[in-house]
Amino acid sequence: MRPNLLALPLACLVLITACKKGDSPTPQAPSHLKYTTDTAITLKGISDTSVTPVIDWNGKTGTFSFAGAVRPGIGIDGTTGKITWAAGLPIGTYILPVVANSIGAGSDTTTYTLMVSGIITTIAGGAQGFSGDGGPALGAQLQRPFDVTTDAANNIYIADSYNHRIRKISPDGIINTYAGDGDATFFGDGGPALQASFSGPTGITLDAQHNMYVTDYGNSRIRKINAAGIVSTVAGKDYTTPGFLGDEGPATAAQLYLLAGKVALDAQGSLYIPDYGNQRIRKVTPDGIIHTIAGNGTMGAPIPDGTPGPNAPIGGPSGICYDPGRGSLFIVSNLASSIFRLTSGDLYTVAGYAAGLYRPSNIVKDADDNLYIADFGNNMIRRISPDGSITIIAGNGKAGYTGDGGPAAAASLNLPYGLAIDANGDLIIADSYNNRIRRVVLH
């Protein structure tokens, strides 16, 4: 059973008009620019001052300006209303309020949204199945890859869930199996990872000592592969029926249920587990004892800010991310379509329905404290900046596979589940139902 959850170093600009006054024809675009009358895409690093879309005020002429302050480097032609921009705008979303005066008897206003997006490419996978070990990752087959992680040497690791394996892509692009023999059972503790059995792994996390923590979904366990490649269990065991028990006792005797995402670690060596089926966050301290630190086993929204974590109805958590700088644990609630922050034991809402999230699945952080959300049900990846603003990083909202070599915000994803930030600061996506791993260049 699986959870029913919903290399070009450039970037590009996506320009969308929120409304327009008429049907203006699509001008001929230069080679670096593609657009319709209400969407424009151009590569970052190339300024544009010529053929951006124009508001067509039904043939009327006037004077155009921005109604408020906009980011330096973005301009508007006062006579034609054409939007212009300089090279090098950073990734983000820019709201541009446009006012037109002296058209007919009065004036009118509209809003443009300018998005800066990275280039997206596929780095592994294609057809669903299992093949390709020892060869190029682009020629390999994956089967529902649910998560990814990376190390300092830019190796990429994949939770190849339906193949019951962990795969590894080396920096030269060659893929191999890192752990798992392909049998969907529980076997191999105390032995080498390649001879162990995992059942539908849904999350992988590496610590600073290169220990890998595998969320072994079908076995209701968190397992550890140490740097020498030996497997052990650090939390959970088999029970005949689903349930919740074991708090304040050994983690290896605790009952976990429907483990749907990667774990997190803090500097003290504590392990945080999104216990999806039990609707709780569990914490395993360095002494091996397990505790509940958030979630009361139910779902309820909204949750008042400052609610003590264990009293909060957080719903099914599918992803977590520890931020040492803020001393906080960020929690993705797939069932509540929300992102929560647990700080000093209390829960706060970071984003939810008002932000348009739908069944988000995972979360990672970059060096600048940006949070990246796998907005699973919307087929998008979104970013929450430290100031709380949210923008689309990848995905046009339509399920499918399109867009490689172009802007990530205009590409189609298909239920993307897992995320990682690599050693270059770029985003790696487990495009799960496309059976591919994709990269978005962010720098």
Short mmCIF file of C-alpha atoms in Angstrom, two decimals:
data_model
loop_
_atom_site.label_atom_id
_atom_site.label_comp_id
_atom_site.label_asym_id
_atom_site.label_seq_id
_atom_site.Cartn_x
_atom_site.Cartn_y
_atom_site.Cartn_z
CA MET A 1 0.00 0.00 0.00
CA ARG A 2 1.23 3.47 -0.78
CA PRO A 3 0.08 6.83 0.62
CA ASN A 4 -2.76 8.25 -1.42
CA LEU A 5 -1.26 11.74 -1.51
CA LEU A 6 -2.02 13.79 -3.90
CA ALA A 7 21.53 22.45 -17.21
CA LEU A 8 21.39 25.77 -18.45
CA PRO A 9 22.85 28.29 -15.94
CA LEU A 10 20.18 30.83 -16.80
CA ALA A 11 16.78 31.95 -15.57
CA CYS A 12 13.79 33.45 -17.29
CA LEU A 13 11.03 35.97 -16.85
CA VAL A 14 7.35 35.22 -17.08
CA LEU A 15 5.08 38.24 -17.61
CA ILE A 16 1.38 37.80 -17.06
CA THR A 17 -1.31 40.45 -17.53
CA ALA A 18 -4.08 40.22 -14.98
CA CYS A 19 -6.54 41.93 -17.31
CA LYS A 20 -6.54 43.72 -20.65
CA LYS A 21 -8.90 46.00 -22.52
CA GLY A 22 -8.93 44.36 -25.91
CA ASP A 23 -7.51 41.63 -28.12
CA SER A 24 -4.15 42.91 -29.16
CA PRO A 25 -2.34 40.81 -31.78
CA THR A 26 0.76 38.85 -30.78
CA PRO A 27 3.85 40.67 -32.09
CA GLN A 28 6.80 38.78 -33.56
CA ALA A 29 9.25 38.00 -30.78
CA PRO A 30 13.03 37.86 -30.93
CA SER A 31 14.64 34.47 -30.33
CA HIS A 32 15.11 34.96 -26.60
CA LEU A 33 11.48 35.90 -25.96
CA LYS A 34 8.30 33.82 -26.19
CA TYR A 35 4.84 35.00 -25.21
CA THR A 36 1.17 35.31 -25.99
CA THR A 37 -0.85 38.47 -25.48
CA ASP A 38 -0.89 37.85 -21.75
CA THR A 39 2.23 35.78 -20.98
CA ALA A 40 5.86 36.59 -21.80
CA ILE A 41 8.94 34.43 -21.13
CA THR A 42 12.51 35.59 -21.57
CA LEU A 43 15.88 34.34 -20.40
CA LYS A 44 17.45 36.12 -17.47
CA GLY A 45 20.57 38.00 -18.41
CA ILE A 46 18.97 39.59 -21.47
CA SER A 47 17.29 42.94 -21.05
CA ASP A 48 14.15 43.69 -23.05
CA THR A 49 13.06 47.10 -24.23
CA SER A 50 11.15 46.31 -27.42
CA VAL A 51 8.32 43.86 -27.93
CA THR A 52 6.82 43.03 -24.56
CA PRO A 53 3.02 42.64 -24.46
CA VAL A 54 0.98 45.85 -24.54
CA ILE A 55 -2.37 46.61 -22.96
CA ASP A 56 -4.73 47.28 -25.87
CA TRP A 57 -7.14 49.97 -24.79
CA ASN A 58 -9.42 49.33 -27.79
CA GLY A 59 -7.27 51.50 -30.01
CA LYS A 60 -7.29 54.47 -27.66
CA THR A 61 -4.06 56.27 -26.90
CA GLY A 62 -2.98 57.84 -23.66
CA THR A 63 -0.14 58.05 -21.20
CA PHE A 64 1.05 55.12 -19.14
CA SER A 65 2.84 54.91 -15.80
CA PHE A 66 3.17 52.75 -12.72
CA ALA A 67 0.73 53.67 -9.98
CA GLY A 68 3.25 52.82 -7.28
CA ALA A 69 6.90 52.00 -6.67
CA VAL A 70 8.35 49.02 -8.55
CA ARG A 71 11.71 47.32 -8.36
CA PRO A 72 14.58 49.23 -10.02
CA GLY A 73 15.28 47.86 -13.48
CA ILE A 74 11.60 47.48 -14.44
CA GLY A 75 10.12 50.26 -16.55
CA ILE A 76 7.13 51.23 -18.68
CA ASP A 77 6.99 53.16 -21.95
CA GLY A 78 4.82 56.19 -21.24
CA THR A 79 3.39 56.24 -24.78
CA THR A 80 2.90 52.56 -25.65
CA GLY A 81 2.49 50.95 -22.22
CA LYS A 82 5.14 48.35 -23.00
CA ILE A 83 6.80 46.83 -19.94
CA THR A 84 10.62 46.76 -20.04
CA TRP A 85 13.21 45.20 -17.79
CA ALA A 86 16.95 45.05 -17.24
CA ALA A 87 19.04 41.90 -17.16
CA GLY A 88 19.65 40.12 -13.89
CA LEU A 89 16.41 40.50 -11.96
CA PRO A 90 16.48 37.95 -9.13
CA ILE A 91 14.02 35.10 -8.92
CA GLY A 92 10.76 36.31 -7.47
CA THR A 93 7.33 37.75 -8.23
CA TYR A 94 6.83 41.43 -8.99
CA ILE A 95 3.38 43.05 -8.95
CA LEU A 96 3.26 46.01 -11.33
CA PRO A 97 0.30 48.41 -11.00
CA VAL A 98 -0.28 50.17 -14.33
CA VAL A 99 -2.42 53.27 -14.81
CA ALA A 100 -3.45 54.70 -18.18
CA ASN A 101 -4.55 58.34 -18.30
CA SER A 102 -6.31 60.34 -21.01
CA ILE A 103 -7.92 57.40 -22.78
CA GLY A 104 -11.23 58.68 -24.03
CA ALA A 105 -12.99 60.50 -21.23
CA GLY A 106 -10.93 59.21 -18.31
CA SER A 107 -8.37 56.74 -17.02
CA ASP A 108 -8.14 53.04 -16.29
CA THR A 109 -5.87 50.70 -14.34
CA THR A 110 -4.65 47.12 -14.49
CA THR A 111 -1.97 44.95 -12.88
CA TYR A 112 0.92 43.05 -14.42
CA THR A 113 2.70 40.22 -12.60
CA LEU A 114 6.33 39.74 -13.51
CA MET A 115 7.84 36.40 -12.48
CA VAL A 116 11.53 35.55 -12.56
CA SER A 117 11.99 31.81 -12.94
CA GLY A 118 14.92 29.40 -13.21
CA ILE A 119 15.66 27.01 -16.05
CA ILE A 120 14.40 23.44 -15.60
CA THR A 121 15.99 20.23 -16.92
CA THR A 122 15.58 16.50 -16.36
CA ILE A 123 18.55 14.72 -14.82
CA ALA A 124 17.18 11.19 -14.34
CA GLY A 125 14.33 8.93 -15.33
CA GLY A 126 11.68 8.67 -18.00
CA ALA A 127 9.67 5.52 -18.57
CA GLN A 128 8.29 3.85 -15.45
CA GLY A 129 10.16 0.73 -14.34
CA PHE A 130 13.55 -0.35 -13.07
CA SER A 131 16.65 -0.28 -15.24
CA GLY A 132 19.82 1.64 -15.97
CA ASP A 133 22.21 0.92 -13.14
CA GLY A 134 25.78 1.55 -14.24
CA GLY A 135 24.71 3.87 -17.05
CA PRO A 136 23.55 7.46 -17.58
CA ALA A 137 20.78 8.50 -15.20
CA LEU A 138 18.87 10.07 -18.10
CA GLY A 139 18.49 6.60 -19.59
CA ALA A 140 17.43 4.93 -16.35
CA GLN A 141 13.93 3.93 -15.30
CA LEU A 142 12.46 4.99 -11.97
CA GLN A 143 9.15 4.05 -10.43
CA ARG A 144 7.44 6.70 -8.32
CA PRO A 145 10.48 8.49 -6.88
CA PHE A 146 9.09 10.13 -3.76
CA ASP A 147 12.12 11.93 -2.40
CA VAL A 148 15.63 13.17 -3.12
CA THR A 149 18.57 14.38 -1.09
CA THR A 150 22.14 15.45 -1.89
CA ASP A 151 25.55 15.51 -0.26
CA ALA A 152 28.46 17.97 -0.27
CA ALA A 153 30.04 16.21 -3.27
CA ASN A 154 26.83 16.75 -5.28
CA ASN A 155 25.82 13.13 -5.35
CA ILE A 156 22.04 12.88 -5.64
CA TYR A 157 20.14 10.14 -3.81
CA ILE A 158 16.63 9.04 -4.82
CA ALA A 159 13.97 7.25 -2.81
CA ASP A 160 12.84 5.05 -5.72
CA SER A 161 9.73 4.06 -3.86
CA TYR A 162 7.96 1.50 -6.01
CA ASN A 163 11.29 -0.13 -6.85
CA HIS A 164 11.96 -0.40 -3.08
CA ARG A 165 15.46 0.96 -3.51
CA ILE A 166 17.63 4.00 -2.89
CA ARG A 167 19.43 5.04 -6.08
CA LYS A 168 22.48 7.28 -6.36
CA ILE A 169 23.49 9.61 -9.19
CA SER A 170 27.16 10.56 -9.09
CA PRO A 171 28.36 13.95 -10.37
CA ASP A 172 29.30 12.34 -13.72
CA GLY A 173 25.62 11.46 -14.27
CA ILE A 174 25.93 7.70 -13.71
CA ILE A 175 23.20 6.00 -11.67
CA ASN A 176 23.52 2.97 -9.38
CA THR A 177 21.58 1.36 -6.57
CA TYR A 178 22.80 2.55 -3.17
CA ALA A 179 20.51 0.47 -0.95
CA GLY A 180 17.77 -2.10 -1.26
CA ASP A 181 17.44 -5.44 -3.04
CA GLY A 182 14.04 -4.65 -4.58
CA ASP A 183 11.99 -6.91 -2.30
CA ALA A 184 9.11 -5.10 -0.56
CA THR A 185 9.71 -6.63 2.83
CA PHE A 186 11.74 -6.08 6.00
CA PHE A 187 15.19 -7.62 6.03
CA GLY A 188 18.85 -6.85 6.50
CA ASP A 189 19.39 -4.97 9.77
CA GLY A 190 23.01 -5.44 10.78
CA GLY A 191 24.12 -6.12 7.22
CA PRO A 192 25.09 -4.21 4.06
CA ALA A 193 22.55 -1.83 2.55
CA LEU A 194 22.59 -3.46 -0.89
CA GLN A 195 21.42 -6.72 0.65
CA ALA A 196 18.70 -5.14 2.82
CA SER A 197 15.00 -4.96 1.96
CA PHE A 198 12.92 -1.78 2.16
CA SER A 199 9.23 -1.39 1.42
CA GLY A 200 8.26 1.75 -0.47
CA PRO A 201 10.74 4.28 0.95
CA THR A 202 9.21 7.77 0.97
CA GLY A 203 11.99 9.88 2.48
CA ILE A 204 15.77 10.10 2.74
CA THR A 205 17.91 12.43 4.87
CA LEU A 206 21.69 12.67 5.26
CA ASP A 207 23.47 13.97 8.33
CA ALA A 208 26.92 15.59 8.51
CA GLN A 209 28.60 12.20 9.12
CA HIS A 210 26.98 10.79 5.95
CA ASN A 211 24.54 8.60 7.83
CA MET A 212 21.38 8.20 5.79
CA TYR A 213 17.96 8.00 7.44
CA VAL A 214 15.39 6.18 5.33
CA THR A 215 11.66 6.55 5.89
CA ASP A 216 10.66 2.92 5.32
CA TYR A 217 6.95 3.43 4.69
CA GLY A 218 5.76 -0.15 4.27
CA ASN A 219 7.72 -1.33 7.30
CA SER A 220 6.60 1.54 9.58
CA ARG A 221 10.19 2.22 10.53
CA ILE A 222 12.95 4.78 10.28
CA ARG A 223 16.13 2.99 9.27
CA LYS A 224 19.69 4.19 9.25
CA ILE A 225 22.44 3.41 6.77
CA ASN A 226 25.73 4.41 8.33
CA ALA A 227 28.73 5.72 6.43
CA ALA A 228 30.08 2.16 6.18
CA GLY A 229 26.85 1.04 4.49
CA ILE A 230 25.41 -1.00 7.38
CA VAL A 231 21.64 -0.86 8.05
CA SER A 232 19.86 -0.61 11.40
CA THR A 233 16.46 0.48 12.71
CA VAL A 234 16.29 3.62 14.84
CA ALA A 235 12.52 3.93 15.29
CA GLY A 236 9.42 1.81 14.84
CA LYS A 237 8.56 -1.85 14.60
CA ASP A 238 5.89 -4.02 13.00
CA TYR A 239 2.47 -4.21 14.59
CA THR A 240 -0.45 -6.28 13.36
CA THR A 241 -2.86 -3.33 13.36
CA PRO A 242 -2.36 0.41 12.78
CA GLY A 243 -2.06 2.53 15.88
CA PHE A 244 -0.12 4.85 18.13
CA LEU A 245 1.95 3.92 21.14
CA GLY A 246 5.41 4.01 22.68
CA ASP A 247 5.91 7.59 23.84
CA GLU A 248 8.48 8.00 26.61
CA GLY A 249 9.95 4.58 25.80
CA PRO A 250 12.52 3.19 23.37
CA ALA A 251 11.93 4.44 19.82
CA THR A 252 12.59 0.97 18.41
CA ALA A 253 9.53 -0.30 20.32
CA ALA A 254 7.24 2.56 19.30
CA GLN A 255 4.38 2.29 16.84
CA LEU A 256 4.50 4.57 13.80
CA TYR A 257 1.93 4.65 11.01
CA LEU A 258 2.00 5.73 7.35
CA LEU A 259 5.39 7.44 7.34
CA ALA A 260 5.10 9.71 4.34
CA GLY A 261 8.21 11.90 4.17
CA LYS A 262 11.78 12.62 5.16
CA VAL A 263 12.91 13.07 8.75
CA ALA A 264 14.86 16.04 10.14
CA LEU A 265 17.81 16.27 12.50
CA ASP A 266 19.07 18.97 14.84
CA ALA A 267 22.59 19.78 16.01
CA GLN A 268 22.08 17.86 19.28
CA GLY A 269 21.40 14.64 17.38
CA SER A 270 17.65 14.48 17.89
CA LEU A 271 15.57 12.96 15.11
CA TYR A 272 12.16 14.38 14.09
CA ILE A 273 9.62 12.11 12.40
CA PRO A 274 6.45 13.17 10.52
CA ASP A 275 4.11 10.40 11.73
CA TYR A 276 1.49 10.99 9.05
CA GLY A 277 -1.03 8.30 9.95
CA ASN A 278 -0.95 9.19 13.64
CA GLN A 279 -1.12 12.93 12.81
CA ARG A 280 1.79 13.77 15.07
CA ILE A 281 5.44 14.83 15.04
CA ARG A 282 7.59 12.45 17.04
CA LYS A 283 11.04 13.24 18.39
CA VAL A 284 13.75 10.68 19.14
CA THR A 285 16.35 12.11 21.51
CA PRO A 286 19.99 10.93 21.47
CA ASP A 287 19.25 8.45 24.27
CA GLY A 288 16.82 6.64 21.95
CA ILE A 289 13.63 7.68 23.72
CA ILE A 290 10.65 8.83 21.63
CA HIS A 291 8.26 11.68 22.44
CA THR A 292 5.38 13.52 20.76
CA ILE A 293 6.15 17.22 20.33
CA ALA A 294 3.28 18.29 18.04
CA GLY A 295 -0.11 16.96 17.07
CA ASN A 296 -2.94 15.44 19.08
CA GLY A 297 -3.98 12.84 16.53
CA THR A 298 -6.67 14.94 14.86
CA MET A 299 -6.98 17.67 12.24
CA GLY A 300 -8.55 21.07 12.77
CA ALA A 301 -8.07 24.46 11.15
CA PRO A 302 -7.32 27.19 11.81
CA ILE A 303 -4.99 26.57 14.74
CA PRO A 304 -4.52 29.68 16.93
CA ASP A 305 -0.93 30.90 16.93
CA GLY A 306 0.86 29.99 20.13
CA THR A 307 -1.03 26.73 20.66
CA PRO A 308 1.18 24.23 22.52
CA GLY A 309 2.44 21.69 20.00
CA PRO A 310 1.03 18.53 21.60
CA ASN A 311 -2.44 20.15 21.81
CA ALA A 312 -2.56 21.18 18.17
CA PRO A 313 -4.69 19.28 15.60
CA ILE A 314 -2.08 19.44 12.84
CA GLY A 315 -3.49 16.79 10.49
CA GLY A 316 -1.27 14.42 8.52
CA PRO A 317 2.32 15.74 8.49
CA SER A 318 4.22 14.60 5.41
CA GLY A 319 7.36 16.74 5.56
CA ILE A 320 9.48 18.59 8.10
CA CYS A 321 12.56 20.82 8.03
CA TYR A 322 14.66 21.95 10.97
CA ASP A 323 16.02 25.52 10.88
CA PRO A 324 18.79 25.95 13.45
CA GLY A 325 19.08 29.69 12.82
CA ARG A 326 15.49 30.26 13.85
CA GLY A 327 15.40 27.41 16.35
CA SER A 328 12.28 26.16 14.65
CA LEU A 329 10.83 23.07 13.05
CA PHE A 330 8.77 23.69 9.91
CA ILE A 331 5.97 21.19 9.37
CA VAL A 332 4.02 20.40 6.20
CA SER A 333 0.48 19.22 6.91
CA ASN A 334 -0.70 17.44 3.79
CA LEU A 335 -4.23 16.99 5.10
CA ALA A 336 -4.61 20.57 6.34
CA SER A 337 -2.87 22.07 3.27
CA SER A 338 -0.80 24.20 5.63
CA ILE A 339 2.75 24.96 6.72
CA PHE A 340 3.31 25.30 10.47
CA ARG A 341 6.28 26.48 12.52
CA LEU A 342 7.06 24.92 15.89
CA THR A 343 9.13 27.28 18.03
CA SER A 344 9.85 26.80 21.75
CA GLY A 345 7.15 24.17 21.87
CA ASP A 346 4.37 26.32 20.40
CA LEU A 347 2.78 26.16 16.95
CA TYR A 348 2.31 29.02 14.45
CA THR A 349 0.80 29.04 10.96
CA VAL A 350 3.20 30.09 8.18
CA ALA A 351 0.99 29.46 5.13
CA GLY A 352 -2.26 27.71 4.38
CA TYR A 353 -5.43 27.86 2.35
CA ALA A 354 -5.13 31.62 1.90
CA ALA A 355 -1.83 31.03 0.10
CA GLY A 356 -3.52 28.58 -2.25
CA LEU A 357 -1.64 25.48 -1.13
CA TYR A 358 -3.29 22.15 -1.92
CA ARG A 359 -2.07 18.95 -0.30
CA PRO A 360 1.59 20.05 0.03
CA SER A 361 3.98 17.19 0.65
CA ASN A 362 7.50 18.33 1.51
CA ILE A 363 9.72 21.23 2.51
CA VAL A 364 13.42 22.16 2.35
CA LYS A 365 15.45 25.25 3.27
CA ASP A 366 18.29 26.99 1.45
CA ALA A 367 21.27 28.92 2.84
CA ASP A 368 19.31 32.18 2.67
CA ASP A 369 16.46 30.84 4.82
CA ASN A 370 14.05 30.53 1.91
CA LEU A 371 11.63 27.62 2.29
CA TYR A 372 10.70 25.55 -0.76
CA ILE A 373 7.36 23.73 -0.70
CA ALA A 374 6.34 20.79 -2.87
CA ASP A 375 2.76 21.93 -3.55
CA PHE A 376 1.82 18.40 -4.53
CA GLY A 377 -1.85 18.83 -5.39
CA ASN A 378 -1.24 22.01 -7.41
CA ASN A 379 1.66 20.47 -9.39
CA MET A 380 3.92 23.33 -8.36
CA ILE A 381 6.97 24.16 -6.28
CA ARG A 382 6.61 27.36 -4.27
CA ARG A 383 9.02 29.44 -2.23
CA ILE A 384 8.37 31.29 1.02
CA SER A 385 10.93 34.05 1.57
CA PRO A 386 12.03 35.11 5.07
CA ASP A 387 9.69 38.12 4.80
CA GLY A 388 6.75 35.75 4.30
CA SER A 389 6.18 36.43 0.60
CA ILE A 390 5.37 33.41 -1.56
CA THR A 391 6.17 32.84 -5.22
CA ILE A 392 6.01 30.04 -7.78
CA ILE A 393 9.40 28.50 -8.53
CA ALA A 394 8.30 25.65 -10.80
CA GLY A 395 5.12 24.31 -12.33
CA ASN A 396 2.30 25.88 -14.31
CA GLY A 397 -0.39 24.05 -12.37
CA LYS A 398 -1.16 21.58 -15.15
CA ALA A 399 -0.24 17.94 -14.58
CA GLY A 400 2.09 16.69 -17.31
CA TYR A 401 5.65 16.63 -18.52
CA THR A 402 6.76 19.69 -20.50
CA GLY A 403 9.20 22.55 -20.36
CA ASP A 404 12.72 21.15 -20.16
CA GLY A 405 15.26 23.75 -21.22
CA GLY A 406 12.82 26.57 -20.51
CA PRO A 407 11.41 28.47 -17.55
CA ALA A 408 10.51 26.28 -14.61
CA ALA A 409 7.40 28.35 -13.86
CA ALA A 410 6.05 27.52 -17.33
CA ALA A 411 6.87 23.79 -17.14
CA SER A 412 4.44 21.01 -16.30
CA LEU A 413 5.07 18.76 -13.32
CA ASN A 414 3.06 15.72 -12.28
CA LEU A 415 2.47 15.48 -8.52
CA PRO A 416 5.97 16.49 -7.37
CA TYR A 417 6.60 15.06 -3.93
CA GLY A 418 10.18 15.45 -2.67
CA LEU A 419 12.75 18.25 -2.78
CA ALA A 420 16.42 18.94 -2.04
CA ILE A 421 18.87 21.82 -2.36
CA ASP A 422 22.19 20.71 -3.86
CA ALA A 423 25.72 21.92 -3.09
CA ASN A 424 25.36 24.63 -5.77
CA GLY A 425 22.21 25.98 -4.16
CA ASP A 426 19.97 24.67 -6.95
CA LEU A 427 16.67 22.87 -6.47
CA ILE A 428 16.25 19.13 -7.12
CA ILE A 429 12.68 17.88 -7.57
CA ALA A 430 11.30 14.37 -7.33
CA ASP A 431 8.71 14.74 -10.11
CA SER A 432 7.08 11.63 -8.80
CA TYR A 433 4.35 10.77 -11.26
CA ASN A 434 6.53 11.67 -14.23
CA ASN A 435 9.03 9.15 -12.83
CA ARG A 436 11.78 11.72 -13.22
CA ILE A 437 14.20 13.81 -11.22
CA ARG A 438 14.44 17.43 -12.39
CA ARG A 439 16.71 20.35 -11.56
CA VAL A 440 15.88 24.07 -11.38
CA VAL A 441 18.87 26.40 -11.61
CA LEU A 442 18.39 29.08 -8.99
CA HIS A 443 21.73 30.93 -9.26
#
